[in-house]
Coordinates of C-alpha atoms in Angstrom, one line a residue:
Chain A
M120 CA 118.7 -66.2 77.1
K121 CA 115.1 -67.1 77.8
F122 CA 112.5 -64.7 76.4
S123 CA 109.2 -64.1 78.0
F124 CA 106.5 -63.5 75.4
R125 CA 103.7 -62.2 77.6
P126 CA 104.1 -58.7 79.0
T127 CA 105.2 -59.1 82.5
E128 CA 104.8 -55.4 83.3
G129 CA 104.3 -56.0 87.0
A130 CA 108.0 -56.9 87.5
F131 CA 109.1 -53.5 86.2
Y132 CA 106.8 -51.4 88.4
E133 CA 107.9 -53.5 91.4
L134 CA 111.6 -52.9 90.7
F135 CA 111.1 -49.2 90.3
T136 CA 109.1 -49.2 93.6
R137 CA 111.7 -51.1 95.4
A138 CA 114.5 -48.8 94.1
A139 CA 112.5 -45.8 95.3
Q140 CA 111.8 -47.4 98.7
N141 CA 115.5 -47.8 99.2
L142 CA 115.9 -44.0 98.7
V143 CA 113.5 -43.5 101.6
R144 CA 115.7 -45.8 103.7
G145 CA 118.7 -43.7 102.5
T146 CA 117.2 -40.4 103.6
E147 CA 116.1 -41.9 106.9
L148 CA 119.7 -42.9 107.5
L149 CA 120.9 -39.4 106.7
N150 CA 118.4 -38.1 109.3
E151 CA 119.9 -40.4 111.9
L152 CA 123.3 -38.7 111.4
A153 CA 121.8 -35.6 113.0
L154 CA 121.0 -37.5 116.3
P155 CA 123.3 -36.8 119.3
G156 CA 125.8 -39.5 120.0
V157 CA 125.1 -41.4 116.8
D158 CA 127.6 -44.0 115.6
V159 CA 128.5 -42.4 112.3
Q160 CA 130.6 -45.3 110.9
S161 CA 127.6 -47.6 111.4
V162 CA 125.2 -45.3 109.6
S163 CA 127.7 -44.9 106.8
D164 CA 128.1 -48.7 106.5
R165 CA 124.3 -49.2 106.5
L166 CA 124.0 -46.6 103.7
T167 CA 126.6 -48.6 101.7
D168 CA 124.5 -51.8 102.3
V169 CA 121.4 -50.0 100.9
E170 CA 123.4 -48.7 98.0
H171 CA 124.5 -52.3 97.2
D172 CA 120.9 -53.5 97.3
S173 CA 120.0 -50.7 94.9
D174 CA 122.8 -51.8 92.5
E175 CA 121.3 -55.3 92.5
I176 CA 117.8 -54.0 91.7
T177 CA 119.3 -51.9 88.8
H178 CA 121.1 -54.9 87.5
T179 CA 118.0 -57.1 87.7
L180 CA 116.1 -54.4 85.9
Y181 CA 118.6 -54.2 83.1
K182 CA 118.6 -58.0 82.6
K183 CA 114.8 -57.9 82.6
I184 CA 114.8 -55.3 79.8
N185 CA 117.0 -57.6 77.7
S186 CA 115.0 -60.7 78.3
T187 CA 111.5 -59.2 77.9
F188 CA 109.8 -59.2 74.5
I189 CA 107.2 -56.6 75.2
T190 CA 108.1 -53.9 77.7
P191 CA 105.4 -51.6 79.2
F192 CA 107.1 -48.6 77.7
D193 CA 110.2 -47.8 75.7
R194 CA 113.2 -49.8 76.7
E195 CA 115.4 -46.7 76.7
D196 CA 113.0 -45.0 79.1
I197 CA 113.0 -48.0 81.5
Y198 CA 116.7 -47.9 81.3
S199 CA 116.9 -44.1 82.0
L200 CA 114.5 -44.4 85.0
G201 CA 116.4 -47.2 86.5
S202 CA 119.8 -45.5 86.2
Q203 CA 118.4 -42.2 87.5
L204 CA 117.0 -43.9 90.6
D205 CA 120.4 -45.5 91.0
D206 CA 122.1 -42.0 90.7
V207 CA 120.0 -40.6 93.6
M208 CA 121.2 -43.5 95.8
D209 CA 124.9 -42.9 94.8
H210 CA 124.6 -39.3 96.0
L211 CA 122.9 -40.2 99.3
E212 CA 125.6 -42.8 100.0
A213 CA 128.3 -40.2 99.2
V214 CA 126.8 -37.8 101.8
G215 CA 127.1 -40.3 104.5
N216 CA 130.5 -41.5 103.5
L217 CA 132.0 -38.0 103.2
L218 CA 130.6 -36.9 106.6
Y219 CA 132.3 -39.9 108.1
L220 CA 135.5 -39.8 106.1
Y221 CA 136.1 -36.1 106.7
G222 CA 135.2 -36.4 110.4
L223 CA 132.6 -33.6 110.0
T224 CA 130.2 -35.1 112.6
E225 CA 132.8 -34.4 115.2
L226 CA 132.0 -30.7 114.9
P227 CA 129.7 -29.2 117.6
S228 CA 127.0 -29.0 115.0
L229 CA 126.4 -29.0 111.3
P230 CA 124.9 -25.9 109.7
R231 CA 121.1 -25.7 109.9
E232 CA 120.8 -25.4 106.1
M233 CA 122.4 -28.9 105.8
H234 CA 119.5 -30.3 107.8
E235 CA 117.1 -28.4 105.7
L236 CA 118.5 -30.1 102.6
V237 CA 118.2 -33.6 104.1
N238 CA 114.6 -32.7 105.0
V239 CA 113.9 -31.8 101.4
L240 CA 115.5 -35.1 100.2
D241 CA 113.4 -37.0 102.7
Q242 CA 110.2 -35.5 101.3
Q243 CA 111.3 -36.1 97.7
A244 CA 112.1 -39.8 98.5
K245 CA 108.7 -40.4 100.1
I246 CA 106.6 -38.9 97.2
T247 CA 108.8 -40.7 94.7
A248 CA 108.2 -44.0 96.4
D249 CA 104.5 -43.2 96.4
A250 CA 104.5 -42.3 92.7
M251 CA 106.3 -45.3 91.3
P252 CA 103.3 -47.8 91.6
R253 CA 101.2 -45.2 89.8
L254 CA 103.3 -45.7 86.6
K255 CA 101.1 -48.7 86.0
T256 CA 98.1 -46.6 85.3
M257 CA 99.9 -43.4 84.3
K258 CA 97.4 -41.6 86.3
N259 CA 97.8 -38.9 89.0
L260 CA 101.5 -38.5 88.2
E261 CA 101.4 -34.7 87.4
E262 CA 101.1 -33.7 91.0
Y263 CA 104.2 -35.9 91.8
W264 CA 106.5 -34.2 89.3
I265 CA 105.2 -30.7 90.1
E266 CA 105.9 -31.3 93.8
I267 CA 109.4 -32.7 93.1
N268 CA 110.2 -29.6 91.1
R269 CA 108.9 -27.4 93.9
L270 CA 111.0 -29.3 96.4
E271 CA 114.0 -29.0 94.2
N272 CA 113.5 -25.2 94.2
D273 CA 113.4 -25.3 98.0
G274 CA 116.6 -27.4 97.9
D275 CA 118.3 -24.9 95.6
R276 CA 117.5 -22.0 98.0
A277 CA 118.7 -24.0 101.0
Y278 CA 121.9 -24.9 99.1
R279 CA 122.6 -21.3 98.2
M280 CA 122.0 -20.2 101.8
L281 CA 124.3 -23.0 103.0
L282 CA 127.1 -21.7 100.8
V283 CA 126.6 -18.1 102.0
R284 CA 127.0 -19.5 105.6
L285 CA 130.0 -21.6 104.7
F286 CA 131.8 -18.6 103.1
S287 CA 130.9 -16.2 105.9
G288 CA 134.1 -16.7 107.8
E289 CA 132.6 -18.9 110.5
Y290 CA 134.7 -21.9 109.5
D291 CA 138.3 -22.4 108.5
A292 CA 139.1 -22.9 104.8
L293 CA 139.7 -26.7 104.9
T294 CA 136.4 -27.3 106.9
V295 CA 134.6 -25.1 104.3
L296 CA 136.0 -27.3 101.5
K297 CA 134.9 -30.5 103.2
M298 CA 131.4 -29.2 103.9
K299 CA 131.2 -27.9 100.4
E300 CA 131.8 -31.5 99.1
V301 CA 128.9 -32.7 101.3
A302 CA 126.7 -29.8 100.2
D303 CA 127.3 -30.5 96.6
E304 CA 126.3 -34.2 97.0
L305 CA 123.1 -33.1 98.8
E306 CA 122.3 -30.7 96.0
A307 CA 123.1 -33.3 93.4
A308 CA 120.7 -35.7 95.1
C309 CA 117.9 -33.1 95.0
D310 CA 118.6 -32.6 91.3
A311 CA 118.8 -36.4 90.7
F312 CA 115.2 -36.7 92.1
E313 CA 114.2 -34.1 89.6
H314 CA 115.8 -36.1 86.8
V315 CA 113.7 -39.1 87.8
A316 CA 110.6 -36.9 87.8
N317 CA 111.5 -35.5 84.4
T318 CA 111.8 -39.0 82.9
V319 CA 108.4 -39.9 84.4
E320 CA 107.0 -36.8 82.8
T321 CA 108.6 -37.7 79.4
I322 CA 107.2 -41.2 79.6
T323 CA 103.7 -39.9 80.4
V324 CA 104.0 -37.3 77.5
K325 CA 104.9 -40.1 75.1
E326 CA 102.1 -42.4 76.2
S327 CA 99.4 -39.7 76.3
Chain B
M110 CA 92.3 -31.3 77.1
K111 CA 91.5 -29.7 73.8
F112 CA 93.5 -31.1 70.9
S113 CA 94.4 -29.1 67.9
F114 CA 94.5 -31.1 64.7
R115 CA 96.2 -28.7 62.4
P116 CA 99.9 -28.2 62.8
T117 CA 100.3 -25.0 64.7
E118 CA 104.1 -25.0 64.2
G119 CA 104.3 -21.2 64.5
A120 CA 103.6 -21.3 68.2
F121 CA 106.6 -23.6 68.9
Y122 CA 109.1 -21.4 67.0
E123 CA 107.7 -18.3 68.7
L124 CA 108.2 -19.9 72.2
F125 CA 111.8 -20.9 71.4
T126 CA 112.5 -17.4 70.1
R127 CA 111.0 -15.7 73.1
A128 CA 113.0 -18.0 75.5
A129 CA 116.2 -17.1 73.6
Q130 CA 115.3 -13.4 73.7
N131 CA 115.1 -13.6 77.5
L132 CA 118.6 -15.0 77.5
V133 CA 119.7 -11.8 75.7
R134 CA 118.0 -9.8 78.4
G135 CA 119.8 -11.9 81.0
T136 CA 123.3 -11.4 79.6
E137 CA 122.5 -7.6 79.2
L138 CA 121.7 -7.5 82.9
L139 CA 125.0 -9.3 83.7
N140 CA 126.8 -6.6 81.7
E141 CA 125.1 -3.9 83.9
L142 CA 126.7 -5.4 87.0
A143 CA 130.1 -4.3 85.7
L144 CA 129.0 -0.6 85.6
P145 CA 130.3 1.6 88.4
G146 CA 127.8 2.4 91.2
V147 CA 125.2 -0.1 90.0
D148 CA 122.4 -1.2 92.3
V149 CA 123.3 -4.9 92.5
Q150 CA 120.2 -6.0 94.3
S151 CA 118.0 -4.4 91.7
V152 CA 119.8 -6.1 88.9
S153 CA 119.7 -9.4 90.7
D154 CA 115.9 -9.0 91.2
R155 CA 115.4 -8.1 87.5
L156 CA 117.3 -11.3 86.6
T157 CA 114.9 -13.3 88.8
D158 CA 111.9 -11.6 87.0
V159 CA 113.3 -12.6 83.6
E160 CA 114.0 -16.1 84.9
H161 CA 110.3 -16.4 86.1
D162 CA 109.2 -15.3 82.7
S163 CA 111.3 -18.0 81.1
D164 CA 109.8 -20.6 83.5
E165 CA 106.3 -19.6 82.2
I166 CA 107.4 -19.9 78.6
T167 CA 108.8 -23.4 79.3
H168 CA 105.6 -24.3 81.0
T169 CA 103.5 -23.1 78.1
L170 CA 105.8 -25.0 75.7
Y171 CA 105.3 -28.3 77.7
K172 CA 101.5 -27.8 77.7
K173 CA 101.6 -27.1 74.0
I174 CA 103.5 -30.4 73.4
N175 CA 100.8 -32.3 75.2
S176 CA 97.9 -30.7 73.5
T177 CA 99.2 -30.6 69.9
F178 CA 98.4 -33.6 67.6
I179 CA 101.2 -33.0 65.0
T180 CA 104.4 -31.3 66.2
P181 CA 106.9 -29.8 63.8
F182 CA 109.5 -32.3 65.0
D183 CA 109.9 -35.0 67.6
R184 CA 108.1 -34.2 70.9
E185 CA 111.2 -35.3 72.9
D186 CA 113.4 -32.9 70.9
I187 CA 111.0 -30.0 71.5
Y188 CA 111.1 -30.9 75.1
S189 CA 114.9 -31.0 75.3
L190 CA 115.3 -27.7 73.5
G191 CA 112.8 -26.0 75.8
S192 CA 114.4 -27.4 79.0
Q193 CA 118.0 -26.6 77.7
L194 CA 117.0 -22.9 77.0
D195 CA 115.6 -22.9 80.5
D196 CA 118.9 -24.3 81.9
V197 CA 120.9 -21.4 80.4
M198 CA 118.6 -18.9 82.1
D199 CA 119.0 -20.7 85.5
H200 CA 122.8 -20.3 85.3
L201 CA 122.5 -16.6 84.3
E202 CA 120.2 -15.9 87.2
A203 CA 122.6 -17.8 89.5
V204 CA 125.5 -15.6 88.5
G205 CA 123.6 -12.4 89.4
N206 CA 122.3 -13.9 92.6
L207 CA 125.6 -15.1 93.8
L208 CA 127.4 -11.9 93.1
Y209 CA 124.8 -10.2 95.2
L210 CA 124.6 -12.8 98.0
Y211 CA 128.3 -13.1 98.4
G212 CA 128.8 -9.3 98.3
L213 CA 131.4 -9.7 95.6
T214 CA 130.5 -6.5 93.8
E215 CA 131.8 -4.6 96.8
L216 CA 135.3 -5.6 95.8
P217 CA 137.3 -2.8 94.0
S218 CA 136.9 -4.8 90.8
L219 CA 136.1 -8.2 89.5
P220 CA 138.8 -10.1 87.5
R221 CA 139.0 -9.2 83.9
E222 CA 138.5 -12.8 82.8
M223 CA 135.0 -12.7 84.4
H224 CA 134.0 -9.9 82.1
E225 CA 135.4 -11.8 79.2
L226 CA 133.1 -14.7 80.1
V227 CA 130.1 -12.4 80.3
N228 CA 131.0 -11.1 76.9
V229 CA 131.1 -14.6 75.4
L230 CA 127.7 -15.3 76.9
D231 CA 126.3 -12.1 75.5
Q232 CA 127.4 -13.1 72.0
Q233 CA 126.1 -16.7 72.4
A234 CA 122.7 -15.3 73.5
K235 CA 122.4 -13.0 70.5
I236 CA 123.2 -15.6 67.9
T237 CA 120.9 -18.1 69.6
A238 CA 118.1 -15.6 69.5
D239 CA 118.9 -15.0 65.8
A240 CA 118.9 -18.7 65.1
M241 CA 115.7 -19.8 66.7
P242 CA 113.3 -18.4 64.0
R243 CA 115.4 -20.3 61.4
L244 CA 114.3 -23.6 62.9
K245 CA 111.1 -23.1 60.8
T246 CA 113.0 -23.7 57.6
M247 CA 115.9 -25.7 59.0
K248 CA 118.2 -23.5 56.8
N249 CA 121.4 -21.7 57.6
L250 CA 121.7 -23.3 61.1
E251 CA 125.1 -24.8 60.6
E252 CA 126.9 -21.5 61.0
Y253 CA 125.0 -20.9 64.2
W254 CA 126.1 -24.1 65.9
I255 CA 129.7 -23.8 64.7
E256 CA 129.9 -20.3 66.1
I257 CA 128.4 -21.4 69.4
N258 CA 131.0 -24.1 69.7
R259 CA 133.8 -21.6 68.8
L260 CA 132.5 -19.3 71.5
E261 CA 132.3 -22.1 74.0
N262 CA 136.0 -22.8 73.3
D263 CA 136.7 -19.1 74.0
G264 CA 134.7 -19.4 77.2
D265 CA 136.7 -22.4 78.3
R266 CA 139.9 -20.6 77.8
A267 CA 138.7 -17.5 79.7
Y268 CA 137.4 -19.8 82.5
R269 CA 140.8 -21.6 82.7
M270 CA 142.7 -18.3 82.9
L271 CA 140.2 -17.0 85.5
L272 CA 141.0 -20.0 87.7
V273 CA 144.8 -19.4 87.3
R274 CA 144.1 -15.8 88.4
L275 CA 141.9 -16.8 91.3
F276 CA 144.5 -19.3 92.6
S277 CA 147.5 -16.9 92.1
G278 CA 147.4 -15.7 95.7
E279 CA 145.9 -12.3 94.8
Y280 CA 142.7 -13.1 96.8
D281 CA 142.1 -14.8 100.2
A282 CA 140.8 -18.3 100.3
L283 CA 137.2 -17.5 101.1
T284 CA 137.0 -14.8 98.3
V285 CA 138.5 -17.4 96.0
L286 CA 135.8 -19.9 96.9
K287 CA 133.0 -17.3 96.3
M288 CA 134.4 -16.2 93.0
K289 CA 134.9 -19.9 92.0
E290 CA 131.1 -20.4 92.5
V291 CA 130.4 -17.5 90.2
A292 CA 133.0 -18.7 87.6
D293 CA 131.4 -22.2 87.6
E294 CA 128.0 -20.7 86.9
L295 CA 129.4 -18.6 84.0
E296 CA 131.1 -21.6 82.5
A297 CA 128.0 -23.8 83.0
A298 CA 126.0 -21.1 81.1
C299 CA 128.5 -21.3 78.2
D300 CA 128.2 -25.0 78.2
A301 CA 124.4 -24.8 78.3
F302 CA 124.3 -22.6 75.2
E303 CA 126.4 -25.4 73.5
H304 CA 123.8 -28.0 74.6
V305 CA 121.1 -25.9 73.0
A306 CA 123.2 -25.8 69.8
N307 CA 123.8 -29.6 69.9
T308 CA 120.1 -30.3 70.1
V309 CA 119.4 -28.0 67.2
E310 CA 122.1 -29.9 65.3
T311 CA 120.5 -33.3 66.3
I312 CA 117.1 -32.1 65.1
T313 CA 118.6 -30.9 61.8
V314 CA 120.4 -34.2 61.3
K315 CA 117.2 -36.2 61.9
E316 CA 115.2 -34.0 59.5
S317 CA 117.9 -34.0 56.7
Chain C
M206 CA 126.0 -33.2 49.4
K207 CA 126.9 -36.6 47.9
F208 CA 125.0 -39.5 49.4
S209 CA 126.5 -43.0 49.5
F210 CA 123.8 -45.6 49.0
R211 CA 125.8 -48.6 50.1
P212 CA 126.3 -49.1 53.8
T213 CA 129.9 -48.1 54.4
E214 CA 129.8 -49.3 58.0
G215 CA 133.6 -49.8 58.1
A216 CA 134.3 -46.1 58.2
F217 CA 132.2 -45.6 61.3
Y218 CA 134.0 -48.4 63.2
E219 CA 137.3 -47.1 62.1
L220 CA 136.5 -43.6 63.3
F221 CA 135.4 -44.9 66.7
T222 CA 138.6 -47.0 66.9
R223 CA 140.9 -44.1 66.0
A224 CA 139.1 -41.9 68.6
A225 CA 139.6 -44.5 71.3
Q226 CA 143.3 -45.0 70.3
N227 CA 143.8 -41.3 70.8
L228 CA 142.6 -41.8 74.4
V229 CA 145.3 -44.3 74.9
R230 CA 147.8 -41.8 73.6
G231 CA 146.3 -39.3 76.0
T232 CA 146.6 -41.4 79.1
E233 CA 150.1 -42.4 78.1
L234 CA 151.0 -38.7 78.1
L235 CA 149.5 -38.3 81.5
N236 CA 151.7 -41.1 82.8
E237 CA 154.8 -39.3 81.4
L238 CA 153.9 -36.4 83.7
A239 CA 154.9 -38.5 86.6
L240 CA 158.4 -39.1 85.3
P241 CA 161.2 -37.2 87.1
G242 CA 162.5 -34.1 85.2
V243 CA 159.8 -34.3 82.5
D244 CA 159.2 -31.2 80.3
V245 CA 155.6 -30.5 81.5
Q246 CA 154.9 -27.8 78.9
S247 CA 155.9 -30.2 76.1
V248 CA 153.6 -33.0 77.4
S249 CA 150.7 -30.5 77.8
D250 CA 151.3 -29.3 74.2
R251 CA 151.3 -32.8 72.8
L252 CA 148.1 -33.5 74.7
T253 CA 146.6 -30.5 73.0
D254 CA 147.8 -31.9 69.6
V255 CA 146.1 -35.3 70.3
E256 CA 142.9 -33.4 71.4
H257 CA 142.9 -31.5 68.1
D258 CA 143.3 -34.7 66.2
S259 CA 140.3 -36.1 68.1
D260 CA 138.3 -33.0 67.2
E261 CA 138.9 -33.7 63.6
I262 CA 137.9 -37.3 63.9
T263 CA 134.6 -36.2 65.6
H264 CA 134.0 -33.7 62.9
T265 CA 134.6 -36.3 60.1
L266 CA 132.2 -38.6 62.0
Y267 CA 129.5 -36.0 62.1
K268 CA 129.9 -35.3 58.4
K269 CA 129.8 -39.0 57.6
I270 CA 126.5 -39.3 59.6
N271 CA 125.0 -36.6 57.5
S272 CA 126.2 -38.0 54.1
T273 CA 125.4 -41.7 54.7
F274 CA 122.1 -43.1 53.6
I275 CA 122.2 -46.3 55.7
T276 CA 124.0 -46.1 59.0
P277 CA 125.1 -49.3 60.9
F278 CA 122.9 -48.2 63.9
D279 CA 120.8 -45.2 64.9
R280 CA 122.2 -41.9 63.8
E281 CA 121.7 -40.4 67.3
D282 CA 123.6 -43.2 68.9
I283 CA 126.6 -42.8 66.5
Y284 CA 126.4 -39.1 67.4
S285 CA 126.4 -39.8 71.1
L286 CA 129.2 -42.2 71.0
G287 CA 131.3 -39.8 69.0
S288 CA 130.7 -36.9 71.2
Q289 CA 131.3 -39.0 74.4
L290 CA 134.7 -40.2 73.1
D291 CA 135.5 -36.6 72.5
D292 CA 134.4 -35.7 76.0
V293 CA 137.0 -38.1 77.5
M294 CA 139.7 -36.5 75.5
D295 CA 138.7 -33.0 76.7
H296 CA 139.1 -34.1 80.3
L297 CA 142.4 -35.8 79.7
E298 CA 143.7 -32.6 78.0
A299 CA 142.4 -30.5 80.9
V300 CA 144.4 -32.6 83.4
G301 CA 147.6 -31.9 81.5
N302 CA 146.9 -28.3 80.9
L303 CA 145.9 -27.6 84.6
L304 CA 149.0 -29.4 86.0
Y305 CA 151.1 -27.1 83.8
L306 CA 149.1 -23.9 84.2
Y307 CA 149.0 -24.2 88.0
G308 CA 152.6 -25.2 88.3
L309 CA 151.7 -28.3 90.3
T310 CA 154.4 -30.5 88.8
E311 CA 156.9 -28.2 90.6
L312 CA 155.7 -29.7 93.9
P313 CA 158.1 -32.4 95.4
S314 CA 155.5 -35.0 94.4
L315 CA 151.9 -35.3 93.5
P316 CA 149.6 -37.4 95.9
R317 CA 149.8 -41.1 95.3
E318 CA 146.0 -41.2 94.7
M319 CA 146.4 -39.0 91.7
H320 CA 148.7 -41.6 90.1
E321 CA 146.1 -44.3 90.9
L322 CA 143.5 -42.3 89.1
V323 CA 145.7 -42.0 86.0
N324 CA 146.4 -45.7 86.2
V325 CA 142.6 -46.4 86.2
L326 CA 142.2 -44.1 83.1
D327 CA 145.0 -45.9 81.3
Q328 CA 143.3 -49.2 81.8
Q329 CA 139.9 -47.8 80.7
A330 CA 141.5 -46.3 77.6
K331 CA 143.1 -49.6 76.6
I332 CA 139.9 -51.7 76.9
T333 CA 137.8 -49.1 75.2
A334 CA 140.3 -49.1 72.2
D335 CA 140.1 -52.9 72.2
A336 CA 136.2 -52.9 72.3
M337 CA 135.5 -50.4 69.6
P338 CA 136.3 -52.8 66.6
R339 CA 133.9 -55.3 68.2
L340 CA 131.0 -52.9 67.6
K341 CA 131.0 -54.4 64.1
T342 CA 129.8 -57.8 65.3
M343 CA 128.2 -56.6 68.6
K344 CA 129.8 -59.6 70.2
N345 CA 131.8 -59.9 73.4
L346 CA 131.0 -56.3 74.4
E347 CA 129.4 -57.2 77.8
E348 CA 132.8 -57.9 79.4
Y349 CA 134.0 -54.5 78.2
W350 CA 131.2 -52.4 79.8
I351 CA 131.3 -54.5 83.1
E352 CA 135.0 -53.9 83.3
I353 CA 134.7 -50.2 82.6
N354 CA 132.1 -49.9 85.4
R355 CA 134.3 -51.8 87.8
L356 CA 137.2 -49.5 87.0
E357 CA 135.0 -46.5 87.4
N358 CA 134.2 -47.7 90.9
D359 CA 137.9 -48.0 91.6
G360 CA 138.4 -44.5 90.3
D361 CA 135.6 -43.2 92.6
R362 CA 137.3 -44.7 95.6
A363 CA 140.7 -43.3 94.6
Y364 CA 139.1 -39.9 94.1
R365 CA 137.4 -40.0 97.5
M366 CA 140.7 -40.9 99.2
L367 CA 142.4 -38.2 97.2
L368 CA 140.0 -35.6 98.6
V369 CA 140.6 -36.9 102.2
R370 CA 144.3 -36.5 101.6
L371 CA 143.9 -33.0 100.1
F372 CA 141.7 -31.8 103.0
S373 CA 144.0 -33.4 105.7
G374 CA 146.0 -30.2 106.3
E375 CA 149.1 -31.5 104.4
Y376 CA 148.7 -28.7 101.8
D377 CA 147.9 -25.0 102.0
A378 CA 144.3 -23.9 100.9
L379 CA 145.3 -22.6 97.4
T380 CA 147.3 -25.7 96.6
V381 CA 144.3 -27.8 97.7
L382 CA 142.1 -25.8 95.4
K383 CA 144.4 -26.3 92.4
M384 CA 144.8 -30.0 93.0
K385 CA 141.0 -30.3 93.5
E386 CA 140.5 -28.9 90.0
V387 CA 142.9 -31.6 88.6
A388 CA 141.2 -34.3 90.7
D389 CA 137.8 -33.3 89.4
E390 CA 139.0 -33.6 85.7
L391 CA 140.5 -37.0 86.4
E392 CA 137.3 -38.2 88.0
A393 CA 135.2 -36.6 85.1
A394 CA 137.4 -38.6 82.7
C395 CA 136.7 -41.8 84.6
D396 CA 132.9 -41.0 84.4
A397 CA 133.2 -40.1 80.7
F398 CA 134.6 -43.5 79.9
E399 CA 131.6 -45.0 81.7
H400 CA 129.2 -42.8 79.6
V401 CA 130.9 -44.3 76.4
A402 CA 130.4 -47.8 77.8
N403 CA 126.7 -47.0 78.7
T404 CA 126.1 -45.9 75.1
V405 CA 127.7 -49.1 73.8
E406 CA 125.4 -51.0 76.1
T407 CA 122.3 -49.1 74.9
I408 CA 123.2 -49.7 71.3
T409 CA 123.6 -53.4 72.0
V410 CA 120.3 -53.6 73.9
K411 CA 118.5 -52.0 71.0
E412 CA 120.1 -54.3 68.4
S413 CA 119.5 -57.5 70.4

């Protein structure tokens, strides 16, 4: 294995930024699923493509950790941040896949609270992608993690109201179970964005 | 940001203790929900108040980590312990909120195993609140984490028996789904107490 | 407490290996559940015995961490690896217990995808047991964690297909709920094997 002796920090920030930009692509694809007459299988397939691209970014990041002599911050934290960005993508892909596999988009309409959750994820993705390049200077990151936490609270409320709706008797038991699986993945994605933000906060605390 | 150069350890232990005392208030409120003719909305609202107070304690703790030059133990461990105490509170609040939102307290009675789980949580809360001040000397903590683990095993058993009851055919499918949500939050609270105890154990191992 | 001043690394590797060998015994017992006319209660009880043995191994490991002056790698990582091996066992035991408690083995047959998941776990257990002794030299571990991750992806796919099957209308709602609990434990066991592999990877990265 070839070791690089000069800090090549730039590569790390670029990989984090690319991983976060893929999350924006992911939430945009989820938004497409709400459009009338959309080809659900095609959207689900494109989500899988983005997810594979994210896997490659994570793999490149891990190899870079192992081959770099001086990393911009703790190896373990780089590792955590990479795997947590990857986790968000896994949940976004699962949402698209499950909607397709369970045939839920064939329903007249999905519950409004589901769209609210996708909207929260979309905002979380955008501010995460904006924040990643700022890791370089470690400046102006506090507003990012505060906002992610605020959005995660919004997501929690929307999730709770979604369950109240699902359990209201409006849908049959099997449809409820299917939608519950999708709801759980949406909520897990919200949480996963928060884990990313918590790791950014931890890194900042250590470096301050 | 003003830095304090003398170790002000006392403040950390006090914040951990206050956070754990809020957990005792939380489990006491859950116990109130079992009383006949209780005002469920009022209990749920008071749980939310306690949860907000816990959020403020956690926030104060994080600011204190950042502004303190010498911390009594690793910054990351203080951070973990704070966020894990906060996690317990989130699950306790969720239990109260869901019971209210799903109208479950309107049932003639909740399953006995649900009360058993609340009882386990109540004991976990009390011994956690008792243990937090002992972090100062790092003495007599082993009995605390052994007992928490024992209680968590009790909770696991009660949770498993609760599911057997829920799936027995005694309730309709939607009621089962609602109670399952509450059961999962109760069980997550039990686990979260164990995470707190594991972190205390990790800290003690490091310092020994 | 008596401290040992010479590195007694051997004991740590032996404990990890024994814990992983118990996981092989665990997945073999799950395979027995698929045999016609099997005594489910007896298999469930034997799983509980293996789980208790694993608890003792974990306990011995923790005591060894506390009483050893020089550990072969970071105390916290030894701790994580031990508790993660223990987590796998907990999920394997839960699978056997729930199949018995919910009376699911009385069904004419369990879904094919459930057997696929057990098969994935069986392979994960075997290569984990093979890898543990290699921690001593830190050599040839990469193939292990890559294979575990590959198997975990297989498990994810089987889990997703299992849910599609469960929600297809072939079973009544309560049977679906029971099988879903078992499916979740199977999937959690797959994930837990991956957590073990991730920790092995982290240790290797640190030591490289």
